[in-house]
């Protein structure tokens, strides 16, 4: 049985960065990817805007991914492509992975540490409960993106988009550029789900209307979509009677959210955070199962790939550190006030030699002029002012963990900036 120090599951931007960080620390590292090419979802994201933080350049998705793929190829790290992991089991101080591929059939490998970088999957029509028939012409935004950008097919000519997530916004522009008519984007919430820059560049610039507090209540058509019924919704997202309207179209694109892909984590009994749907981790991105790390969109859905790569680097470097010297953990919980949608990591390992934590968080609602404070007992670890906090825009802060935390619990809160402070 082949043995590795670190095995990375998933060859997207998170997995590539994690594998490189582990390899650079001298670890015998393997990447396992179920598709036949590295790069993850970025392979189909041919628009630009990637890498502004990481490389200070405006790259396309494939260009961004290729920078990491080239590095992986240059260091001749082993990579198993078109390989599917069947099971992962804890065995002694490490894990046994059972996988299947065309060259080896069913095979087993051993590893000391495992990094889960399996990305996320899209919510489908089944998860948003739209009434009506089930004709052809209903696609998730990612499937439409794959059809247009990889296969070269146009999924429809007269499209409506449900949900204002970033992939839907990007597809509104892409489908328009490819000659389809995008009638409108309907969003059940009262605020858009996507980044402001995507609202401006993908909808406003192409005169595509965005209808907030509106949803699709019914799909019509036998073989192919012929129309949809839309309706305004109240503050509880319930359709308001009398506001229904029928819109003629042949395609419905769904952009209604992403869910971290964590079947392997479930198999291992990793604790999952109900808010992120990804594993609960410490600042080293180690999960509740010692030796199992998580990063990228498998950990929580990111809006910028630059932070996906950053989380991969953190997981990779710390998986290497774990293989070198696994020390017992002492975990302090990060307790968030209800103003936050989530905070990652959810714990700090006070015993870790890594005294720097990168925290990612999202506000539950749009809030203006807020101060976010992170405290342990009376000890203020960080205090930062924000002009605006919006749920679609993930925030990132760096925390230095001082020796001798005042309490075994860390609190993150936000409160309005005082008038006097605003005047300064
Ligand atoms: C459809 C879609 C479109 C997107 N478009 C954009 C965009 O335009 N702009 C943007 O900034 N962000 C976009 N994103 C967000 C994007 O996912 C992240 O920016 C980033 O690519 C996430 O990186 P990752 O490595 O965590 O996941 P991914 O890029 O999804 O990579 C995960 C990899 O793991 C592999 N994998 C999963 N399970 C297994 C398994 N069991 N065994 C082996 N391999 C496995 C997958 O095949 C995949 O290659 C998009 C996401 C989706 C889902």
Tab-separated table of N, CA and C in Angstrom, residues 20 32 65 79 81 87 91 94 128 132 138 154 160 175 177 193 273 282 299 311 313-314 320 347 352 395 414:
chain	number	residue	atom	x	y	z
A	20	UNK	N	0.603	22.465	-2.538
A	20	UNK	CA	1.898	23.154	-2.704
A	20	UNK	C	2.478	23.549	-1.350
A	32	UNK	N	-5.640	14.018	-5.135
A	32	UNK	CA	-6.608	13.130	-5.797
A	32	UNK	C	-7.732	14.002	-6.360
A	65	UNK	N	-6.066	29.461	-12.266
A	65	UNK	CA	-5.807	28.058	-11.893
A	65	UNK	C	-4.472	27.588	-12.464
A	79	UNK	N	-0.038	13.154	-8.737
A	79	UNK	CA	-1.443	13.561	-8.872
A	79	UNK	C	-2.216	12.374	-9.452
A	81	UNK	N	-5.547	11.676	-11.328
A	81	UNK	CA	-6.714	12.288	-11.965
A	81	UNK	C	-7.765	11.218	-12.243
A	87	UNK	N	-14.087	5.396	0.076
A	87	UNK	CA	-14.198	5.517	1.537
A	87	UNK	C	-12.889	6.047	2.126
A	91	UNK	N	-7.204	4.815	10.710
A	91	UNK	CA	-6.441	3.583	10.969
A	91	UNK	C	-5.146	3.962	11.677
A	94	UNK	N	-3.205	7.388	11.324
A	94	UNK	CA	-3.533	8.045	10.053
A	94	UNK	C	-4.854	7.553	9.486
A	128	UNK	N	-35.678	24.257	-4.103
A	128	UNK	CA	-36.379	25.546	-3.988
A	128	UNK	C	-37.887	25.429	-4.205
A	132	UNK	N	-45.363	23.137	-10.655
A	132	UNK	CA	-45.532	23.031	-12.098
A	132	UNK	C	-44.936	21.767	-12.661
A	138	UNK	N	-34.699	23.809	-17.564
A	138	UNK	CA	-34.383	24.337	-16.224
A	138	UNK	C	-32.957	23.896	-15.888
A	154	UNK	N	-25.611	26.751	-26.403
A	154	UNK	CA	-26.429	27.766	-25.757
A	154	UNK	C	-27.644	27.056	-25.146
A	160	UNK	N	-34.965	33.417	-18.095
A	160	UNK	CA	-35.162	34.161	-16.843
A	160	UNK	C	-34.231	33.513	-15.816
A	175	UNK	N	-24.787	34.877	-21.157
A	175	UNK	CA	-25.837	34.459	-22.092
A	175	UNK	C	-26.186	35.605	-23.032
A	177	UNK	N	-24.119	38.016	-24.013
A	177	UNK	CA	-23.014	38.137	-24.973
A	177	UNK	C	-23.067	37.046	-26.041
A	193	UNK	N	-28.082	38.929	-3.617
A	193	UNK	CA	-27.184	37.961	-2.968
A	193	UNK	C	-25.758	38.059	-3.488
A	273	UNK	N	-20.699	22.644	10.914
A	273	UNK	CA	-21.326	23.875	11.405
A	273	UNK	C	-22.653	24.076	10.653
A	282	UNK	N	-10.288	24.832	13.658
A	282	UNK	CA	-9.516	25.798	14.445
A	282	UNK	C	-8.729	26.700	13.479
A	299	UNK	N	-15.077	24.263	3.057
A	299	UNK	CA	-15.100	24.773	4.434
A	299	UNK	C	-16.241	25.775	4.612
A	311	UNK	N	-6.843	29.982	2.175
A	311	UNK	CA	-7.247	28.953	3.137
A	311	UNK	C	-6.551	27.629	2.824
A	313	UNK	N	-3.513	27.384	1.558
A	313	UNK	CA	-2.129	27.519	2.067
A	313	UNK	C	-2.085	27.271	3.571
A	314	UNK	N	-3.061	27.807	4.286
A	314	UNK	CA	-3.087	27.635	5.751
A	314	UNK	C	-3.258	26.151	6.087
A	320	UNK	N	1.165	19.867	7.349
A	320	UNK	CA	2.591	19.481	7.407
A	320	UNK	C	3.104	19.577	8.846
A	347	UNK	N	-13.069	27.956	16.225
A	347	UNK	CA	-12.295	27.667	17.440
A	347	UNK	C	-10.859	28.157	17.273
A	352	UNK	N	-1.493	25.768	19.997
A	352	UNK	CA	-0.811	25.705	18.699
A	352	UNK	C	0.360	26.686	18.652
A	395	UNK	N	-16.003	39.167	4.935
A	395	UNK	CA	-14.949	40.017	5.508
A	395	UNK	C	-13.838	39.116	6.050
A	414	UNK	N	-20.599	43.019	17.254
A	414	UNK	CA	-20.554	44.287	16.499
A	414	UNK	C	-21.526	45.267	17.128
